[in-house]
Coordinates of C-alpha atoms in Angstrom, one line a residue:
M1 CA -18.8 -4.5 -2.8
F2 CA -18.6 -4.0 0.9
S3 CA -16.8 -5.2 4.0
I4 CA -17.5 -8.7 5.4
V5 CA -18.5 -7.1 8.7
Q6 CA -21.6 -5.5 7.1
E7 CA -24.9 -7.2 6.7
N8 CA -26.7 -8.8 3.7
I9 CA -23.7 -10.7 2.4
S10 CA -24.2 -13.4 -0.1
T11 CA -22.8 -16.8 0.6
S12 CA -22.1 -19.5 -2.0
P13 CA -25.1 -21.9 -2.3
A14 CA -22.6 -24.8 -2.6
S15 CA -20.6 -23.8 0.4
T16 CA -21.1 -23.0 4.1
K17 CA -17.6 -21.5 4.5
G18 CA -19.0 -17.9 4.6
P19 CA -19.4 -15.0 2.2
V20 CA -18.1 -15.1 -1.3
K21 CA -15.0 -13.0 -1.2
Y22 CA -13.6 -11.2 -4.3
G23 CA -10.4 -9.9 -2.8
E24 CA -9.0 -7.2 -0.6
L25 CA -7.7 -3.6 -0.9
I26 CA -4.7 -2.9 1.4
V27 CA -3.4 0.7 2.0
L28 CA 0.4 1.0 1.5
G29 CA 2.2 2.6 4.5
C30 CA 0.0 1.2 7.3
N31 CA 1.9 -2.0 8.2
G32 CA -1.1 -4.0 9.4
S33 CA -3.3 -1.2 10.8
L34 CA -3.9 2.5 10.8
P35 CA -1.7 4.4 13.4
S36 CA -4.9 5.3 15.3
G37 CA -6.5 1.9 14.9
D38 CA -8.9 0.6 12.3
K39 CA -12.4 2.0 12.9
G40 CA -15.6 1.6 10.9
R41 CA -15.1 2.3 7.2
R42 CA -11.7 3.9 7.9
K43 CA -9.2 1.0 8.1
S44 CA -5.9 -0.2 6.6
R45 CA -7.5 -3.1 4.6
F46 CA -10.9 -3.7 3.1
S47 CA -12.5 -7.0 2.1
L48 CA -14.8 -7.0 -1.0
C49 CA -17.6 -9.5 -0.8
R50 CA -20.6 -10.4 -2.9
R51 CA -23.8 -8.6 -1.9
N52 CA -27.2 -10.4 -1.7
K53 CA -28.4 -8.0 -4.4
A54 CA -26.2 -6.3 -7.1
N55 CA -26.0 -2.6 -6.7
G56 CA -24.3 -1.6 -10.0
V57 CA -25.4 1.7 -11.6
K58 CA -25.8 2.2 -15.3
P59 CA -25.3 5.4 -17.3
S60 CA -28.4 7.5 -17.7
T61 CA -29.0 11.3 -17.9
I62 CA -26.0 13.5 -18.6
H63 CA -25.8 17.0 -17.2
T64 CA -23.3 19.1 -19.2
S65 CA -23.6 22.4 -17.3
C66 CA -23.6 21.3 -13.7
T67 CA -21.7 23.6 -11.3
P68 CA -20.2 22.8 -7.9
Q69 CA -22.9 24.9 -6.3
A70 CA -25.8 23.1 -8.1
A71 CA -24.4 19.6 -7.4
K72 CA -24.8 17.8 -4.1
I73 CA -21.2 17.4 -3.0
G74 CA -20.7 14.1 -1.1
R75 CA -18.7 13.6 2.1
S76 CA -17.0 10.5 3.4
T77 CA -20.0 9.8 5.6
E78 CA -22.4 9.1 2.6
S79 CA -23.8 5.6 2.5
P80 CA -22.6 4.7 -1.0
I81 CA -19.0 5.0 0.2
D82 CA -17.8 1.6 1.4
F83 CA -14.1 2.3 2.2
V84 CA -12.8 5.7 3.5
V85 CA -9.1 6.4 2.6
T86 CA -7.1 9.3 4.0
D87 CA -3.8 10.7 2.7
T88 CA -0.8 8.6 3.8
V89 CA 2.2 10.4 5.2
P90 CA 5.6 8.7 5.0
G91 CA 6.6 7.1 8.3
G92 CA 3.2 5.4 9.0
Q93 CA 1.0 8.3 9.7
T94 CA -2.0 9.8 7.9
H95 CA -3.0 13.4 7.3
A96 CA -5.9 12.7 9.7
D97 CA -3.3 12.0 12.5
S98 CA -1.0 14.9 11.7
Q99 CA -3.8 17.4 10.9
T100 CA -2.1 18.7 7.8
V101 CA -3.4 20.3 4.6
Q102 CA -6.5 19.5 2.7
S103 CA -6.7 16.0 1.2
T104 CA -5.8 15.6 -2.5
I105 CA -8.0 12.4 -2.7
S106 CA -11.4 12.9 -4.3
R107 CA -14.4 12.3 -2.1
F108 CA -15.7 9.8 -4.6
A109 CA -12.3 8.7 -5.9
C110 CA -13.1 5.4 -7.7
R111 CA -15.4 2.5 -7.9
I112 CA -14.8 -1.2 -8.3
I113 CA -17.3 -3.5 -10.0
C114 CA -16.9 -7.2 -9.4
Q115 CA -18.3 -10.1 -11.5
R116 CA -20.8 -12.0 -9.2
N117 CA -19.9 -15.4 -10.6
P118 CA -16.5 -17.1 -11.2
P119 CA -13.9 -16.0 -12.0
Y120 CA -15.1 -13.0 -10.0
S121 CA -13.1 -10.5 -12.1
A122 CA -12.9 -6.9 -10.7
R123 CA -12.8 -3.8 -12.8
I124 CA -11.9 -0.3 -11.7
Y125 CA -13.4 3.0 -12.8
A126 CA -12.5 6.6 -11.9
A127 CA -15.0 8.5 -9.7
G128 CA -18.0 7.1 -7.8
F129 CA -21.7 7.6 -7.5
D130 CA -23.0 9.7 -4.7
S131 CA -26.2 9.1 -2.7
S132 CA -28.3 10.5 -5.6
K133 CA -26.6 8.1 -8.0
N134 CA -24.8 10.9 -9.8
I135 CA -21.2 11.3 -10.7
F136 CA -19.9 14.8 -10.4
L137 CA -16.6 15.9 -11.9
G138 CA -14.9 19.2 -10.9
E139 CA -14.8 22.1 -13.3
K140 CA -11.1 21.5 -14.0
A141 CA -11.4 17.8 -14.6
A142 CA -10.9 16.5 -18.2
K143 CA -14.2 15.4 -19.8
W144 CA -15.3 14.6 -23.4
R145 CA -18.0 13.0 -25.5
M146 CA -17.2 9.7 -27.1
H147 CA -18.2 8.5 -30.5
D148 CA -21.3 6.7 -29.2
G149 CA -22.5 9.9 -27.6
Q150 CA -21.7 8.8 -24.0
M151 CA -19.6 11.1 -21.8
D152 CA -16.3 10.1 -20.3
G153 CA -13.8 11.9 -18.1
L154 CA -11.0 11.9 -15.5
T155 CA -11.0 12.9 -11.9
T156 CA -9.1 16.1 -11.1
N157 CA -6.0 14.3 -9.8
G158 CA -6.6 11.0 -11.6
V159 CA -6.9 7.4 -10.7
L160 CA -3.7 5.6 -11.7
V161 CA -3.3 1.8 -11.9
M162 CA -0.2 -0.4 -12.3
H163 CA -0.7 -4.1 -13.2
P164 CA 2.4 -6.2 -12.4
H165 CA 3.8 -8.7 -14.9
K166 CA 3.4 -12.4 -13.9
G167 CA 1.0 -11.6 -11.1
F168 CA 2.0 -11.1 -7.5
S169 CA 4.7 -13.7 -6.9
Q170 CA 8.4 -14.3 -6.6
D171 CA 8.7 -13.7 -10.4
S172 CA 6.7 -10.5 -10.4
K173 CA 7.9 -7.5 -12.3
P174 CA 6.5 -3.9 -12.2
G175 CA 4.2 -2.9 -15.1
L176 CA 3.5 0.6 -16.5
W177 CA 1.3 3.1 -14.7
R178 CA -1.9 4.0 -16.6
E179 CA -4.9 6.3 -15.9
M180 CA -8.4 5.0 -15.7
S181 CA -11.4 7.0 -16.9
V182 CA -15.0 7.2 -15.6
C183 CA -16.1 4.7 -18.1
G184 CA -13.1 2.4 -17.5
N185 CA -11.0 3.3 -20.5
V186 CA -7.3 3.1 -20.2
F187 CA -5.0 6.1 -21.0
T188 CA -1.3 6.9 -20.8
L189 CA -0.4 9.4 -18.0
R190 CA -1.1 13.1 -18.4
E191 CA 1.9 15.5 -18.5
T192 CA 1.1 16.4 -14.9
R193 CA -1.3 14.8 -12.4
S194 CA -4.1 17.4 -12.8
A195 CA -3.5 18.5 -16.4
Q196 CA -6.7 19.0 -18.4
Q197 CA -5.3 17.3 -21.5
R198 CA -5.8 13.6 -21.3
G199 CA -3.2 11.0 -22.3
K200 CA -3.5 8.7 -25.3
M201 CA -6.0 5.8 -25.1
V202 CA -4.5 2.4 -24.8
D203 CA -6.9 0.0 -26.5
S204 CA -4.8 -3.1 -25.9
E205 CA -5.0 -2.8 -22.1
S206 CA -7.9 -3.3 -19.7
N207 CA -9.2 -1.9 -16.5
E208 CA -9.5 -5.4 -15.0
L209 CA -7.5 -5.7 -11.8
V210 CA -5.1 -8.6 -11.3
D211 CA -3.5 -9.9 -8.2
G212 CA -1.0 -7.3 -7.1
S213 CA -2.4 -4.3 -9.0
L214 CA -1.6 -1.0 -7.5
I215 CA -4.2 1.8 -7.4
D216 CA -2.9 5.4 -6.7
L217 CA -5.5 8.0 -5.7
C218 CA -3.1 10.9 -5.4
G219 CA -2.5 10.8 -1.6
A220 CA -2.9 7.1 -0.9
T221 CA -1.9 3.9 -2.8
L222 CA -3.8 0.7 -2.5
L223 CA -2.7 -2.9 -3.3
W224 CA -5.4 -5.2 -4.8
R225 CA -5.1 -8.9 -3.7
T226 CA -7.5 -11.5 -5.1
A227 CA -9.0 -14.1 -2.9
E228 CA -7.0 -16.7 -4.7
G229 CA -3.8 -14.8 -4.4
L230 CA -4.3 -14.2 -0.6
A231 CA -4.8 -18.0 -0.2
H232 CA -1.1 -18.4 -1.3
T233 CA 0.1 -15.5 0.8
P234 CA 1.8 -16.0 4.2
T235 CA -0.5 -15.3 7.2
V236 CA 0.2 -13.2 10.2
K237 CA 0.7 -16.5 12.1
H238 CA 3.4 -17.5 9.6
L239 CA 5.2 -14.1 10.1
E240 CA 5.0 -14.6 13.8
A241 CA 6.5 -18.1 13.4
L242 CA 9.4 -16.6 11.4
R243 CA 9.9 -14.0 14.1
Q244 CA 10.2 -16.7 16.7
E245 CA 12.5 -18.8 14.6
L246 CA 14.8 -15.8 14.0
N247 CA 14.8 -15.0 17.8
A248 CA 15.5 -18.7 18.6
G249 CA 18.8 -18.4 16.7
R250 CA 19.9 -15.9 19.5
P251 CA 21.5 -13.3 17.3
Q252 CA 24.1 -11.3 19.2
C253 CA 25.4 -7.8 19.2
P254 CA 29.1 -8.0 18.1
V255 CA 29.9 -5.0 20.4
G256 CA 27.9 -5.6 23.6
F257 CA 27.6 -9.4 23.1
N258 CA 24.0 -9.2 24.3
T259 CA 21.3 -11.3 22.8
L260 CA 18.9 -9.5 20.3
A261 CA 15.3 -10.2 19.7
F262 CA 12.6 -8.7 17.5
P263 CA 9.6 -7.6 19.5
S264 CA 6.2 -9.2 19.0
L265 CA 4.1 -8.0 16.0
R266 CA 1.7 -6.3 18.5
R267 CA 4.6 -4.1 19.6
K268 CA 5.7 -3.2 16.1
D269 CA 6.3 0.5 16.9
V270 CA 7.8 0.4 20.5
L271 CA 11.5 0.3 20.9
D272 CA 12.7 -2.6 23.1
E273 CA 16.0 -2.9 25.0
K274 CA 16.7 -6.1 22.9
Q275 CA 15.8 -4.4 19.7
P276 CA 18.1 -5.2 16.7
W277 CA 19.7 -2.2 15.1
A278 CA 21.5 -2.2 11.8
Y279 CA 24.0 -0.1 9.8
L280 CA 22.2 0.0 6.5
R281 CA 25.3 0.7 4.4
C282 CA 26.7 -2.7 5.1
G283 CA 23.9 -4.6 6.8
H284 CA 25.7 -5.5 10.1
V285 CA 23.2 -6.0 12.9
H286 CA 23.9 -4.8 16.4
G287 CA 22.0 -4.0 19.6
Y288 CA 21.8 -0.3 20.4
H289 CA 25.2 1.1 21.5
G290 CA 26.9 4.5 21.8
W291 CA 30.0 3.5 19.8
G292 CA 30.9 6.5 17.7
G293 CA 28.2 8.6 19.3
R294 CA 26.6 9.3 22.7
R295 CA 22.9 9.8 21.7
E296 CA 19.8 8.3 23.2
P297 CA 18.1 5.6 21.1
E298 CA 15.1 7.8 20.3
V299 CA 17.5 10.6 19.1
E300 CA 19.7 8.1 17.3
A301 CA 16.7 6.9 15.2
E302 CA 16.7 10.4 13.7
C303 CA 20.5 10.5 13.1
Q304 CA 21.6 10.3 9.4
E305 CA 24.9 8.5 9.6
R306 CA 27.1 6.4 11.9
E307 CA 30.2 4.4 11.3
C308 CA 29.9 0.6 11.6
P309 CA 32.5 -0.8 14.2
M310 CA 32.7 -4.0 12.2
C311 CA 33.7 -2.7 8.7
R312 CA 33.9 1.1 9.2
A313 CA 31.2 1.7 6.5
R314 CA 29.3 4.9 7.1
G315 CA 25.5 5.0 6.7
P316 CA 22.1 5.1 8.5
Y317 CA 22.0 3.4 11.9
V318 CA 18.4 2.5 12.6
P319 CA 16.3 0.1 14.6
L320 CA 14.9 -2.9 12.6
W321 CA 11.2 -3.6 12.5
L322 CA 9.5 -6.6 11.0
G323 CA 7.0 -5.9 8.2
C324 CA 3.7 -7.0 9.7
E325 CA 1.3 -6.7 6.7
A326 CA 1.4 -10.2 5.2
A327 CA -0.3 -9.1 2.0
F328 CA 2.8 -7.2 0.9
Y329 CA 5.0 -10.3 0.8
V330 CA 5.6 -12.0 -2.5
D331 CA 6.8 -15.2 -0.8
A332 CA 6.9 -16.9 2.6
E333 CA 10.7 -16.9 3.0
P334 CA 12.5 -15.8 6.2
P335 CA 13.1 -12.0 6.8
T336 CA 16.6 -11.4 5.7
H337 CA 16.6 -8.0 4.1
A338 CA 15.8 -4.5 5.3
F339 CA 14.6 -1.5 3.4
V340 CA 16.8 1.6 3.4
P341 CA 16.5 3.9 5.2
C342 CA 13.5 2.9 7.3
G343 CA 14.7 -0.5 8.5
H344 CA 11.6 -2.5 7.9
V345 CA 12.5 -6.2 7.5
C346 CA 11.1 -8.8 5.1
S347 CA 12.1 -11.5 2.7
E348 CA 14.7 -10.9 0.0
K349 CA 12.4 -11.2 -3.0
T350 CA 9.8 -9.0 -1.3
A351 CA 12.4 -6.3 -0.6
V352 CA 13.7 -6.5 -4.2
Y353 CA 10.3 -6.4 -5.8
W354 CA 9.1 -3.3 -3.9
S355 CA 12.5 -1.6 -4.5
Q356 CA 11.8 -1.8 -8.2
I357 CA 8.3 -0.2 -8.1
L358 CA 8.2 3.6 -8.7
L359 CA 5.1 4.9 -6.9
P360 CA 3.5 8.2 -8.0
H361 CA 4.6 11.2 -5.8
G362 CA 3.2 14.7 -6.1
T363 CA 2.1 16.1 -9.5
H364 CA 4.5 14.3 -11.8
A365 CA 7.3 12.6 -9.8
F366 CA 7.8 8.9 -9.1
H367 CA 10.0 7.1 -6.5
A368 CA 10.4 3.7 -4.8
A369 CA 9.1 3.4 -1.3
C370 CA 8.8 0.9 1.6
P371 CA 5.3 -0.6 1.4
F372 CA 5.2 -0.8 5.2
C373 CA 5.7 2.9 5.9
I374 CA 5.8 4.5 2.4
L375 CA 9.1 6.2 3.2
P376 CA 11.1 6.9 0.0
L377 CA 13.9 4.4 -0.5
G378 CA 17.6 5.3 -0.8
E379 CA 18.8 6.3 -4.3
E380 CA 21.9 4.1 -4.2
S381 CA 20.2 1.0 -2.8
G382 CA 16.6 0.4 -1.8
C383 CA 17.4 -2.6 0.4
V384 CA 20.3 -4.4 2.1
R385 CA 21.0 -8.0 3.2
L386 CA 21.2 -8.2 7.0
I387 CA 24.3 -9.8 8.6
F388 CA 23.5 -11.4 12.0
Q389 CA 26.2 -12.6 14.4
S390 CA 25.5 -16.0 16.0
P391 CA 26.1 -16.5 19.7
L392 CA 29.7 -17.3 20.6
D393 CA 28.6 -20.2 22.8

């Protein structure tokens, strides 16, 4: 697998439409691009395409007494690594941006092997091969010998996968989180993320990814979208059309009576004077105003609660931002709901779906989060229906 921008990509002999694409991996919390921009192998989404020549590696010699000092420890610059993922911080940042503590993501976190012919199934395995075609597991990582004599194991912090029920669509429902082994076997979760005792093997389940599968690497979570699934997903152009249609309705602030407008998708993080704001307890949409407070907009965004002048409900008062990553949408309906408390806006079924998914957090916790910024959702309600006021004229 590798990006479509790289060389030696195999195209279908029966087609001239370009490379054979298996699917894409999209990093949750990036909303269309990394905060510092997509560069090289470090990006917010990665396309998996068929190579001219298969590069799969088969099991061979097993070293049972290898130490960290004796092994060649790989870095993210090594050539076998196709896609570099850094820890995602809630709010749309990465640890690389905020220069925080050491990453909890393994250097060779996982590998995905794709079938070169239709139906192009993709299977995920824990750990990856370094430039010497070796897999190295840390001293504390769980490992064991199977009945056939082959070794299997888990990475230190694990590779967790969740397959949704009914694919990735309006009818999707979250599945159960499982852990994948080096050989692709499926296990129930360990007691804690890095516990040495593995879970129970689940023979009835597979390591084959489906459209909408989530992959958690203990620091970053990836969404797998198949090429077929992406073909039925709204495009960025469609999201832009929905934005323009929403603005064409000329929603108005019920306090200042000024017309509101969502900024362009290119200005997704810049506060605009026409920016819609909302009280997330009730969903009433306003422009920014100082009613009930005299703070600046930038300070207001950090404020916990304000009272809505329309219904007196108290709750977060935040600017609204359109969700720009089209791959996170389960349908192509208009943006009518906002996640609480971040204010990212998307379609109703998209908001409801992600509000139901509990993402791994820390060593053994799970919580729902906005897919666009990975900020944890409110305990009472993960999303709210927005109430826009039409112009009086």
